[in-house]
Short mmCIF file of C-alpha atoms in Angstrom, two decimals:
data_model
loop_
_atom_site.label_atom_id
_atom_site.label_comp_id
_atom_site.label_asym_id
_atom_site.label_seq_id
_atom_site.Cartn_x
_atom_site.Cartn_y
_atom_site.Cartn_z
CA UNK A 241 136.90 35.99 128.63
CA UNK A 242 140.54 37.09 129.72
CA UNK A 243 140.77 40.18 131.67
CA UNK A 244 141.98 42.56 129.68
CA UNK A 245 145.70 43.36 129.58
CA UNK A 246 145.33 46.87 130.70
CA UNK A 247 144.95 45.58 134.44
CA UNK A 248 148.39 43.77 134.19
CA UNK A 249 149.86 46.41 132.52
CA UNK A 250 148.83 49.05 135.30
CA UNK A 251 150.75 46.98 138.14
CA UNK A 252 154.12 46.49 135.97
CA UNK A 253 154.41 50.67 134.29
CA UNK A 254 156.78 52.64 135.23
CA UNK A 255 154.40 56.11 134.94
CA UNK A 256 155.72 59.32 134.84
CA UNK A 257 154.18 62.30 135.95
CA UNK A 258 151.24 63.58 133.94
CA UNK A 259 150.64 62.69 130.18
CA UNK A 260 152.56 64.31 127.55
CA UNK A 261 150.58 65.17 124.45
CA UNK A 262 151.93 66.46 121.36
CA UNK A 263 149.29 67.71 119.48
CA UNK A 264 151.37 67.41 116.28
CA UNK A 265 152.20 64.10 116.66
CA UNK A 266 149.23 61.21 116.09
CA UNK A 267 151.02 58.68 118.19
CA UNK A 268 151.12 61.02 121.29
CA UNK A 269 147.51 61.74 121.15
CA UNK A 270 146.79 58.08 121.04
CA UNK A 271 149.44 57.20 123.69
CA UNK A 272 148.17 59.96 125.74
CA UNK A 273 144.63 58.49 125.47
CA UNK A 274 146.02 55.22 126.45
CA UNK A 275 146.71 56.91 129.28
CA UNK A 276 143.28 57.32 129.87
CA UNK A 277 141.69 54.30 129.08
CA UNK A 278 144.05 52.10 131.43
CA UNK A 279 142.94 54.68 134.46
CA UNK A 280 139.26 53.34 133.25
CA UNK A 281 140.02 50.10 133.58
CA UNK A 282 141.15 50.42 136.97
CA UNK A 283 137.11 51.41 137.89
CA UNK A 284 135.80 49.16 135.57
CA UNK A 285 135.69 45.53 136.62
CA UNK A 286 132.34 44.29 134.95
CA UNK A 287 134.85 42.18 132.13
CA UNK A 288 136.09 40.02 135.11
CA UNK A 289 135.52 37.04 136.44
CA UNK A 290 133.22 37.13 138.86
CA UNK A 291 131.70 40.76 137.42
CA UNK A 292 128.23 41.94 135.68
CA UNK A 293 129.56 43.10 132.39
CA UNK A 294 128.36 46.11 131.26
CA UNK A 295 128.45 48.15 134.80
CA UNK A 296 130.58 50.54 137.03
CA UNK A 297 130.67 50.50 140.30
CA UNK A 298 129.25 52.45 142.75
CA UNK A 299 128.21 55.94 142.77
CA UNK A 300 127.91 55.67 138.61
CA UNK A 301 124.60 54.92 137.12
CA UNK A 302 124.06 52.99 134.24
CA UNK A 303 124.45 56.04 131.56
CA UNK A 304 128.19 56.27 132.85
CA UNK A 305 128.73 52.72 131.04
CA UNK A 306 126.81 53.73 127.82
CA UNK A 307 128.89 56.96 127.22
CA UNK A 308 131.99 54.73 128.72
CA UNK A 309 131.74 52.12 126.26
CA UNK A 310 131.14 54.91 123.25
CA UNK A 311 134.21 56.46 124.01
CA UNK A 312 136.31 53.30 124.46
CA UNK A 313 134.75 52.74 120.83
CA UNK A 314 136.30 56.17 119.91
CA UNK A 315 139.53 54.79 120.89
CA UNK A 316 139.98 51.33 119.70
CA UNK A 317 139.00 53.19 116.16
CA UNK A 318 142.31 55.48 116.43
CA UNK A 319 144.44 52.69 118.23
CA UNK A 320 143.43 49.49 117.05
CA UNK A 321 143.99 48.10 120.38
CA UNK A 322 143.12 44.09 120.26
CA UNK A 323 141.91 43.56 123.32
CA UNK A 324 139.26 46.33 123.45
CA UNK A 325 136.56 44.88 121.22
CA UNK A 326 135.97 41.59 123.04
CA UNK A 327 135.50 43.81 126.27
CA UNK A 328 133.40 46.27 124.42
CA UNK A 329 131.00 43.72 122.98
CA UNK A 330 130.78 41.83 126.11
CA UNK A 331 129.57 44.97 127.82
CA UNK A 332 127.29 46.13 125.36
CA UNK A 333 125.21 42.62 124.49
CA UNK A 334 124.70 41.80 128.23
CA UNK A 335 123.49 45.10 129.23
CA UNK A 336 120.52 44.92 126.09
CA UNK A 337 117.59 43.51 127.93
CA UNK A 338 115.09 40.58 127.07
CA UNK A 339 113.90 42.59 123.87
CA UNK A 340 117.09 43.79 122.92
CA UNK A 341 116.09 47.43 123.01
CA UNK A 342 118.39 48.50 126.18
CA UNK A 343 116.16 48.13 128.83
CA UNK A 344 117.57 45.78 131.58
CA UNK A 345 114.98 44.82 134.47
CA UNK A 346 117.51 45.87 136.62
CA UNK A 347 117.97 49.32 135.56
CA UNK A 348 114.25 49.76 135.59
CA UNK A 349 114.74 52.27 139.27
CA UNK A 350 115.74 55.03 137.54
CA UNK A 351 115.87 53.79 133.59
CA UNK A 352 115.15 57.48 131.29
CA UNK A 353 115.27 57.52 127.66
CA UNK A 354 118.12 59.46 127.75
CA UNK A 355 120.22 56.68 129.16
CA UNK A 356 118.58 54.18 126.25
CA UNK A 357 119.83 56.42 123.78
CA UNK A 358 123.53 56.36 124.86
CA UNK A 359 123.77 53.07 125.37
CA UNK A 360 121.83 52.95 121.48
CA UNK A 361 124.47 55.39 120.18
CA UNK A 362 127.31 53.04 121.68
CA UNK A 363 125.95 50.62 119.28
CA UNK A 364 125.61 52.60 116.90
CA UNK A 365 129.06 54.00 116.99
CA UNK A 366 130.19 50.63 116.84
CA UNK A 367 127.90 50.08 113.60
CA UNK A 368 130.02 53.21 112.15
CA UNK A 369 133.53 52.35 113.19
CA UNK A 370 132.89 48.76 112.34
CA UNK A 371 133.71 47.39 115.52
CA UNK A 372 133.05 43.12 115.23
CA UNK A 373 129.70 42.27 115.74
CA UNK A 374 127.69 39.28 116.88
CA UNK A 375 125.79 37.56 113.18
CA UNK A 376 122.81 37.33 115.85
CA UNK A 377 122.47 40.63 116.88
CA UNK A 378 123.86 43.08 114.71
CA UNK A 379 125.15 46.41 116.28
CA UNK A 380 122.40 48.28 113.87
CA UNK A 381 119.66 46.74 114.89
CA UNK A 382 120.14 46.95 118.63
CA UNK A 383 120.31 51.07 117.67
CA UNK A 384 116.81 50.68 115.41
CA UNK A 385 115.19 48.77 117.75
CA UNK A 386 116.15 51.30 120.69
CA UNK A 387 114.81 54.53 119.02
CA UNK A 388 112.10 52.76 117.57
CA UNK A 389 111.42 51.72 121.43
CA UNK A 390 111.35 55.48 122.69
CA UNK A 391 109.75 57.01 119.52
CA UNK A 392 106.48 55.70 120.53
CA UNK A 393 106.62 57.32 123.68
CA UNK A 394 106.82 60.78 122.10
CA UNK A 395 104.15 62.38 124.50
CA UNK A 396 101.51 64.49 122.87
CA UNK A 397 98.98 65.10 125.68
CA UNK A 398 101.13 67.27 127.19
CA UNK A 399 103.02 70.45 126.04
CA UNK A 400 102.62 69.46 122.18
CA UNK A 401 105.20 66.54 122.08
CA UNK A 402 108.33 66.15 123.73
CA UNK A 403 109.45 62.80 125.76
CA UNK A 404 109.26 62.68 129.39
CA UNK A 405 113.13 61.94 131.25
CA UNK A 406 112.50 58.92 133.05
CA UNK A 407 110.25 55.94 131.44
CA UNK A 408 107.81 54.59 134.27
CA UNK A 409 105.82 56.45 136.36
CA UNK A 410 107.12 55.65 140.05
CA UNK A 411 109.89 57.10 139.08
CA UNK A 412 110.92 60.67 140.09
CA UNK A 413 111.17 62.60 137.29
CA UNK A 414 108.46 61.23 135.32
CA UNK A 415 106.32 64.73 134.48
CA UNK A 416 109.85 66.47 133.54
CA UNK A 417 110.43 66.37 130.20
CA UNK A 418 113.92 67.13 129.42
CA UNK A 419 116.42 68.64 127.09
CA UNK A 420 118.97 65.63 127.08
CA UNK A 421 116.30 63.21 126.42
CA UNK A 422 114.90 64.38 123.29
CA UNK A 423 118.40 65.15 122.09
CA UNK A 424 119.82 62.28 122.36
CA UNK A 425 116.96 60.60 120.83
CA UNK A 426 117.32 63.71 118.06
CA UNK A 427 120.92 62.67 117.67
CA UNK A 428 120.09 59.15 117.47
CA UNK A 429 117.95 59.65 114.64
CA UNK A 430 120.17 61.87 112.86
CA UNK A 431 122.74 59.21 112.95
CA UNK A 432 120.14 56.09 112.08
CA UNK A 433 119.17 58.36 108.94
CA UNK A 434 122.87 59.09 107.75
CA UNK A 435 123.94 55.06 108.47
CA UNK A 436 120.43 53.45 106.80
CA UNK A 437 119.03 56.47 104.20
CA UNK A 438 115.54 56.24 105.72
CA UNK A 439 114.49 59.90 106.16
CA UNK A 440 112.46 58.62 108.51
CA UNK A 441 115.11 59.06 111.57
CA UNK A 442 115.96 62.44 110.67
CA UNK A 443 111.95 63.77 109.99
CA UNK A 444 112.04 62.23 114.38
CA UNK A 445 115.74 64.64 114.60
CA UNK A 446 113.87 67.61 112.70
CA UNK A 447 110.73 67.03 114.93
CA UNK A 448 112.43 67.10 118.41
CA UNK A 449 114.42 70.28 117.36
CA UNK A 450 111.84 72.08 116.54
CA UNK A 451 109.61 70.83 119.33
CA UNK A 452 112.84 71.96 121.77
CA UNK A 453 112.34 75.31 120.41
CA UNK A 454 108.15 75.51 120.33
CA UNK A 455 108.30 75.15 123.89
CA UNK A 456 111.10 77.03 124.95
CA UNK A 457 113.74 74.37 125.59
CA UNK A 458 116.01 75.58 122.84
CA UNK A 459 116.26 79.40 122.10
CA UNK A 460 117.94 81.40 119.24
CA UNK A 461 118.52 84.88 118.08
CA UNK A 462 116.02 86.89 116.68
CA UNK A 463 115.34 85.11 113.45
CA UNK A 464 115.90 81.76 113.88
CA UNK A 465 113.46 80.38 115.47
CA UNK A 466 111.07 78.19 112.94
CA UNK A 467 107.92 79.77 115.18
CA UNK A 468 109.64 83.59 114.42
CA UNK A 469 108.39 84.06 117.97
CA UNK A 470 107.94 88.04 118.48
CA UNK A 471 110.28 88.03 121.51
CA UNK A 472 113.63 85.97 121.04
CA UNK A 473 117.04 86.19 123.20
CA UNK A 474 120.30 87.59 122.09
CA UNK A 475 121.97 84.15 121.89
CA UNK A 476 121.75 80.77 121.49
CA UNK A 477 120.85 78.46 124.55
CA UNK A 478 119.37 75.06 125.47
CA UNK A 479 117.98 74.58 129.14
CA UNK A 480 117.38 71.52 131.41
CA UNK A 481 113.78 71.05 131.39
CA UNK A 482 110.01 71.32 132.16
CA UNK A 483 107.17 70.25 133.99
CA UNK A 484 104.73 68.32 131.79
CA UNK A 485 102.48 68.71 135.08
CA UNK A 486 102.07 72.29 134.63
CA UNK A 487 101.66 71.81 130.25
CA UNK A 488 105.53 73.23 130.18
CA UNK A 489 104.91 76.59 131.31
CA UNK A 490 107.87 76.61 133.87
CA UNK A 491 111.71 76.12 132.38
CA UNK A 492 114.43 75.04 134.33
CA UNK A 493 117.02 77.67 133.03
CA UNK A 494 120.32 76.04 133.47
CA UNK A 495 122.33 75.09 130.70
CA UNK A 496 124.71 72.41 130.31
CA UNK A 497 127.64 71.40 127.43
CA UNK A 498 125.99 67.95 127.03
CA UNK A 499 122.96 69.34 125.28
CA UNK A 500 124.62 71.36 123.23
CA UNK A 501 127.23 68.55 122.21
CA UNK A 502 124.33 66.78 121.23
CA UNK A 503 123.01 69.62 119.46
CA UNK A 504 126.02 69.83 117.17
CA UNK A 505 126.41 66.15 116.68
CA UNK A 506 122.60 65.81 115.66
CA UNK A 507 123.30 68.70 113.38
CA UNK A 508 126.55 67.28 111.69
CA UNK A 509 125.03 63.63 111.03
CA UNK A 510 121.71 65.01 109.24
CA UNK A 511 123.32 68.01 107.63
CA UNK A 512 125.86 65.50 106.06
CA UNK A 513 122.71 62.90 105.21
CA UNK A 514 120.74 65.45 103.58
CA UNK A 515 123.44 66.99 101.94
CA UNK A 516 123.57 70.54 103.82
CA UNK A 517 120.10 72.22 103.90
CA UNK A 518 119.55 75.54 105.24
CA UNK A 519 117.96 74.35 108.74
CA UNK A 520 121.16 71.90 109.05
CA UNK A 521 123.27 74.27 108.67
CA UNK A 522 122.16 77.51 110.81
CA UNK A 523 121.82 74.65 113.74
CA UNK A 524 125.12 73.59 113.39
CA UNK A 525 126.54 76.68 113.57
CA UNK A 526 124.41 78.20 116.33
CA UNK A 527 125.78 75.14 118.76
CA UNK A 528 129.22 75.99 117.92
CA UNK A 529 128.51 79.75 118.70
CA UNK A 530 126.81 78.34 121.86
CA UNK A 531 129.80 76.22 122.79
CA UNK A 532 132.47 79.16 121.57
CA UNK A 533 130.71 81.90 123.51
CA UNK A 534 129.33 80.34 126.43
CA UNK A 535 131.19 76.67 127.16
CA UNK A 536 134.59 78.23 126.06
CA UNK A 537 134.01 82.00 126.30
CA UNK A 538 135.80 82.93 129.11
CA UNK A 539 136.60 86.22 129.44
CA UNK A 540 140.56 85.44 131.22
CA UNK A 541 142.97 85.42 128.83
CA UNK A 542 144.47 82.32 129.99
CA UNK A 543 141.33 79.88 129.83
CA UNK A 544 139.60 81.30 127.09
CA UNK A 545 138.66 78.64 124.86
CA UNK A 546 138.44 76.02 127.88
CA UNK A 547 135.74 73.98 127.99
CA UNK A 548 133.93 74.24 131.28
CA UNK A 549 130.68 73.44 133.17
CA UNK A 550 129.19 76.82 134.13
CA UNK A 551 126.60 75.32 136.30
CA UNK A 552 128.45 73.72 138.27
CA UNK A 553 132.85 73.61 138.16
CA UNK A 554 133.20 77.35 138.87
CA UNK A 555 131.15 76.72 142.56
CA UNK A 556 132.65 72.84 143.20
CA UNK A 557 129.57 71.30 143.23
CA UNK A 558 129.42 69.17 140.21
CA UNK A 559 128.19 65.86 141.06
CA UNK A 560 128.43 62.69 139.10
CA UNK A 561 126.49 62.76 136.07
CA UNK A 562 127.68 66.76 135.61
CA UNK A 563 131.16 65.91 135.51
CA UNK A 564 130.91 63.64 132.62
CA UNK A 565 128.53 66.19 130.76
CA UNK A 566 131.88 67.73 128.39
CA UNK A 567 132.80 64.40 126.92
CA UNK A 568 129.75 64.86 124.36
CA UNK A 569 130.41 68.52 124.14
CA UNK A 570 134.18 67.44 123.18
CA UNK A 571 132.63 64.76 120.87
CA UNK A 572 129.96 66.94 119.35
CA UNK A 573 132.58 69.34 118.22
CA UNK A 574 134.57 66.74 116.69
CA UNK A 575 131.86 65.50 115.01
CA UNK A 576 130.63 68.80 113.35
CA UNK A 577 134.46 69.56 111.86
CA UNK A 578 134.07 65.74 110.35
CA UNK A 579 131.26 65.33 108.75
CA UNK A 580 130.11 68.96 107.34
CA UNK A 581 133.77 71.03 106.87
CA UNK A 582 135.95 71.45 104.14
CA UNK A 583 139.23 72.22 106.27
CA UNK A 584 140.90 73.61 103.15
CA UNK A 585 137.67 76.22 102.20
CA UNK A 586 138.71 79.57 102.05
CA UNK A 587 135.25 81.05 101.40
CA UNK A 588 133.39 84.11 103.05
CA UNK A 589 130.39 81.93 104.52
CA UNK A 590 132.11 81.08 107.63
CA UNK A 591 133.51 77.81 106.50
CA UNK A 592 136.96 78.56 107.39
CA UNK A 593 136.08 80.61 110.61
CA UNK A 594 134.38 77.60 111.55
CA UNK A 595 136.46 74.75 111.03
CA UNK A 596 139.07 76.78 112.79
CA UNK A 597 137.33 77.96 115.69
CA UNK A 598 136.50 73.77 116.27
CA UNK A 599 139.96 72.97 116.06
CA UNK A 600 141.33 75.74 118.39
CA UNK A 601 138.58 75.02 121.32
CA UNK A 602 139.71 71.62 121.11
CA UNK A 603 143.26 72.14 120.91
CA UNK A 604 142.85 74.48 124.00
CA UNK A 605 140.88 72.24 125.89
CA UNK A 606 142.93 68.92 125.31
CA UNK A 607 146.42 70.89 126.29
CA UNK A 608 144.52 72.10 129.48
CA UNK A 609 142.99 68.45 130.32
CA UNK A 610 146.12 66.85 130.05
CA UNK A 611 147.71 69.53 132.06
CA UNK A 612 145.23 68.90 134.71
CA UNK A 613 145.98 64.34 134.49
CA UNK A 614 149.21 64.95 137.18
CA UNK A 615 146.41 63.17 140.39
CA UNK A 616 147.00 59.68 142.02
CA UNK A 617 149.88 57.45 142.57
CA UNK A 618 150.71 57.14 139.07
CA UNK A 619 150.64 60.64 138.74
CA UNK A 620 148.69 60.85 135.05
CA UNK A 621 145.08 60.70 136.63
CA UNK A 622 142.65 63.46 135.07
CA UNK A 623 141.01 66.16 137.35
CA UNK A 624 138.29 68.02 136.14
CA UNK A 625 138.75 71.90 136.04
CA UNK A 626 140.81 72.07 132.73
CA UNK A 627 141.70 75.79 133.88
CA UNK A 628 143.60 74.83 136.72
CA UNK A 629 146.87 73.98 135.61
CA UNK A 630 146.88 70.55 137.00
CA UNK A 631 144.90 68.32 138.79
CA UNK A 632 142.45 69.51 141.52
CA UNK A 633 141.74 66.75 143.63
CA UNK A 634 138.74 65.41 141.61
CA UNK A 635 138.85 61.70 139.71
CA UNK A 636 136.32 59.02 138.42
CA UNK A 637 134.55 58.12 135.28
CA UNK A 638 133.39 61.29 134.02
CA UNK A 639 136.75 63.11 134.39
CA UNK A 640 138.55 60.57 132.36
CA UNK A 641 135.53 60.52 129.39
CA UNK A 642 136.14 64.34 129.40
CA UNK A 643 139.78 64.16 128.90
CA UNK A 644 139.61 61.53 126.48
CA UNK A 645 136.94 62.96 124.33
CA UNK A 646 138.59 66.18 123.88
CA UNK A 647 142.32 64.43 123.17
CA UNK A 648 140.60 62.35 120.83
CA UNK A 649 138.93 65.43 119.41
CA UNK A 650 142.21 66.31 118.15
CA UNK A 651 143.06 63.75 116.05
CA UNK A 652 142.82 64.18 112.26
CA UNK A 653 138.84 63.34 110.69
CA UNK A 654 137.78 60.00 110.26
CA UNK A 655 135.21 58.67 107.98
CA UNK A 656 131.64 57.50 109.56
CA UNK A 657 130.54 54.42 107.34
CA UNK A 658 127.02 53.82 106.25
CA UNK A 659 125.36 50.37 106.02
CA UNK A 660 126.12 50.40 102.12
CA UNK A 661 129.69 50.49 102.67
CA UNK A 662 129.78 48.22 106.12
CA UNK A 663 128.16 45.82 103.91
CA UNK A 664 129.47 46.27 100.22
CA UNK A 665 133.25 46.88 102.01
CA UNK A 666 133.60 45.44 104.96
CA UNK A 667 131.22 42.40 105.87
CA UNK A 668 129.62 44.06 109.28
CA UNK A 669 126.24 46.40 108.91
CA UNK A 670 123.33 44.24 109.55
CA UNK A 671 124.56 41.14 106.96
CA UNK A 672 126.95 39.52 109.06
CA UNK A 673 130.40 39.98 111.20
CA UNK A 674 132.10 42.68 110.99
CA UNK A 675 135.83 42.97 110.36
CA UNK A 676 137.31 46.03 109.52
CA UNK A 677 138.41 46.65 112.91
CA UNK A 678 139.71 49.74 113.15
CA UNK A 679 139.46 50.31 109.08
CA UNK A 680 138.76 53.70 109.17
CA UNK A 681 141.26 54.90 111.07
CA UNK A 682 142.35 58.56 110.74
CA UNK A 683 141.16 58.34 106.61
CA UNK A 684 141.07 61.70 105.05
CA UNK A 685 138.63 62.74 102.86
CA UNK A 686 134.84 64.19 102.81
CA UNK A 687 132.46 61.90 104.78
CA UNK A 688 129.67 60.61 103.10
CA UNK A 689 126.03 61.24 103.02
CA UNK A 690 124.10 63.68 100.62
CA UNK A 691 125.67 64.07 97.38
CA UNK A 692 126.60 67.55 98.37
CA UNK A 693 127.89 66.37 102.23
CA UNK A 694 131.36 67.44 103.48
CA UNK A 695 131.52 70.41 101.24
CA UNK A 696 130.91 73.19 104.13
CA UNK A 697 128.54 74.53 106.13
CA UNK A 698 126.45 76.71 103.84
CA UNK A 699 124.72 78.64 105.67
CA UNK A 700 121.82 81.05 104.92
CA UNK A 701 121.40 84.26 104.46
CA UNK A 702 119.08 84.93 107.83
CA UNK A 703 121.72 82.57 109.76
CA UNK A 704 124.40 84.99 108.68
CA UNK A 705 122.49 87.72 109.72
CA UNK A 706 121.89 86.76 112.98
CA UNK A 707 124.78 85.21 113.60
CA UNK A 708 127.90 86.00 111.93
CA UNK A 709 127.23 89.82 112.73
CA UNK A 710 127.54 89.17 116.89
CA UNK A 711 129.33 86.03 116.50
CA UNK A 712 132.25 85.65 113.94
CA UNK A 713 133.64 88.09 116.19
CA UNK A 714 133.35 85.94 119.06
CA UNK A 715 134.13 83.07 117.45
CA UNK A 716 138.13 84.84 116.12
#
């Protein structure tokens, strides 16, 4: 395989300092995460001779290159950049193990289901965006066979359910069972239900949300909860983890934007394939309040509606799986606006309050990330406190999945195929090759799903009550 232009292109640019981004103008978001995307390729190597293709370097882990190659997916969909899909596929078929379920011997030192399911919902983004596949293994089946792989591991004798973080038992972190684990598995199911129509996958997404919330993973306000537990916080929030050893009776507390981004996109993918029921929509909106109030909800002036890492960016001591958490916060958001709002609603159910609450926290947030990509000899390398004004010292991976999430975020909806129209339309799904590269590409229009998907979030009476009381406010 050639190396991909990007690498030539990096040592003949003449870069100026930082990346301009019009948010009015489509071709500067896309140029802008261009930008981006050539600073990526100057960590990754694995499409070059000589390289494993599929990993980063040195201090990523394998989950980097999952959420990497999701993103870069993101891209080529907006940009319909040539040389991207060769790179993308080469990365994502040589990573998929002996039984094509994502589980590389060599990963198997610190292999969790978590990192399965991103490099599953690479695939699977490629399945949606219709990025060329191989006739022998189909970009939908890799994702089936994945979650079908960590479904049976769903862990009864312990704590009613849940999935424990990391897969074998020498590993550390085998008795915690985690937030980001069955979320991402939640999200993957969501999306596998939307793309096939087997209810099956989103029954597994209903299931882990409510299991999330049984044993005190996932809280919400008084009302919401599907136990109606007696004593119930003032707002929403998702926390790390638990020890299975002691039957999860002892939560981790801290809260990151990952889980929530996976919250909302789990949300947005089954409200739209079931058509917008009640428990669809009260979760969608609760991890928007969650991401307005808490993520975003600074109380300065000048960084309110910022997305930032609590845990960790305020004290400088993110390390390097935190710093990539807002990409899928970013991407989460994004996904909620296009697949269950009606941007031109102008109804009392929060519709409108919604969809513009999305696009102004991602507005914000792309303005301040690009502000902060003025780092490294090029001088348009991405830091990664948005709120700074420019960049801070800090690059890598994560920081440039952040910043191009959120950009990307910007950009106009875009349709998210199902396997009827990959196969009916365009020749990919699990039939053959794909070859609408790039089809999609900033279409207009209601998304597709149930026959009632894309019309608004319609949410119910007790969601109202609980939350647009305390949190339309917030959310203005």
């Amino acid at each position: 395989m050639r190396v991909f232009k990007f690498a030539s292109l990096l040592l003949a640019a003449n870069f100026t300092s930082a990346i301009g981004l019009d948010l009015e103008n489509e071709e500067s978001i896309v140029s802008a995460g261009r930008t981006i995307v050539e600073h990526i390729f100057t960590i990754y190597k694995g499409n070059e001779t000589g390289e494993t293709p599929g990993l980063l370097p040195d201090p990523y882990y394998w989950w980097h290159a999952g959420l990497m190659f999701d993103s870069l997916i993101n891209y080529w969909a907006v940009s319909g950049d040539e040389d991207l899909p060769g790179v993308i596929s080469q990365g994502l078929l040589f990573q998929v193990g002996p039984d094509n379920n994502y589980m590389p011997p060599n990963q198997s030192k610190s292999l969790g289901n978590d990192d399965m399911a991103f490099w599953a919902s690479a695939a699977l983004t490629a399945a949606e965006l219709g990025l060329p596949q191989s006739e022998d293994l189909p970009w939908l089946q890799l994702a089936e066979t994945t979650f079908n792989t960590i479904a049976v591991r769903w862990d009864t004798e312990t704590c009613g359910g849940g999935l424990k973080w990391q897969i074998f038992s020498f590993n550390n972190g085998y008795n915690y069972k985690n937030s980001v684990s069955t979320l991402a598995f939640a999200q993957l199911g969501a999306r596998l239900a939307r793309f096939t129509g087997n209810t099956t996958y989103s029954d597994w997404a209903e299931r882990s949300l409510t299991w999330l919330q049984e044993v005190g993973l996932f809280e919400l306000p008084s009302g919401q909860n599907s136990s109606e537990a007696s004593e119930t916080p003032d707002r929403v929030a998702i926390y790390d983890g638990t020890d299975d050893l002691a039957n999860c009776s002892e939560i981790n507390h801290i809260e990151w934007t990952q889980n929530d981004g996976l919250l909302l996109s789990t949300s947005a993918y089954a409200f739209n394939a079931t058509g917008g029921t009640r428990t669809w929509s009260a979760y969608s909106f609760a991890g928007l309040v969650y991401a307005n109030s808490f993520f975003a909800g600074s109380e300065d002036d000048d960084t309110r509606g910022i997305i930032t890492e609590p845990a960790c960016i305020p004290t400088e001591n993110c390390n390097v799986d935190q710093i990539a958490f807002r990409a899928l916060l970013a991407r989460g958001l994004a996904r909620t606006r296009d697949l269950t709002l009606n941007s031109n609603t102008t109804s009392s159910d929060g519709d409108s309050t919604t969809y513009d609450t999305i696009n102004r926290i991602l507005r914000t947030s792309a303005e301040a990330a690009a502000r902060s990509c003025t780092g490294g000899e090029s001088g348009n390398v991405c830091g990664l406190d948005w709120r700074s004004e420019s960049f801070d010292g800090s690059e890598g991976i994560g920081q440039d999945l952040a910043a191009l999430e959120v950009i990307l975020g910007v950009l106009p909806r875009r349709r998210f195929a199902t396997v009827n129209e990959r196969v009916n339309n365009t020749g990919s799904g699990t039939q053959g090759n794909g070859s609408n590269a790039g089809g999609n590409n900033g279409t207009e229009g209601q998304a597709q799903g149930g026959e009632n998907a894309g019309t608004g979030l319609r949410l119910p009476t007790f969601a109202l009550a609980a939350l647009m009381a305390g949190a339309v406010a917030v959310l203005l």
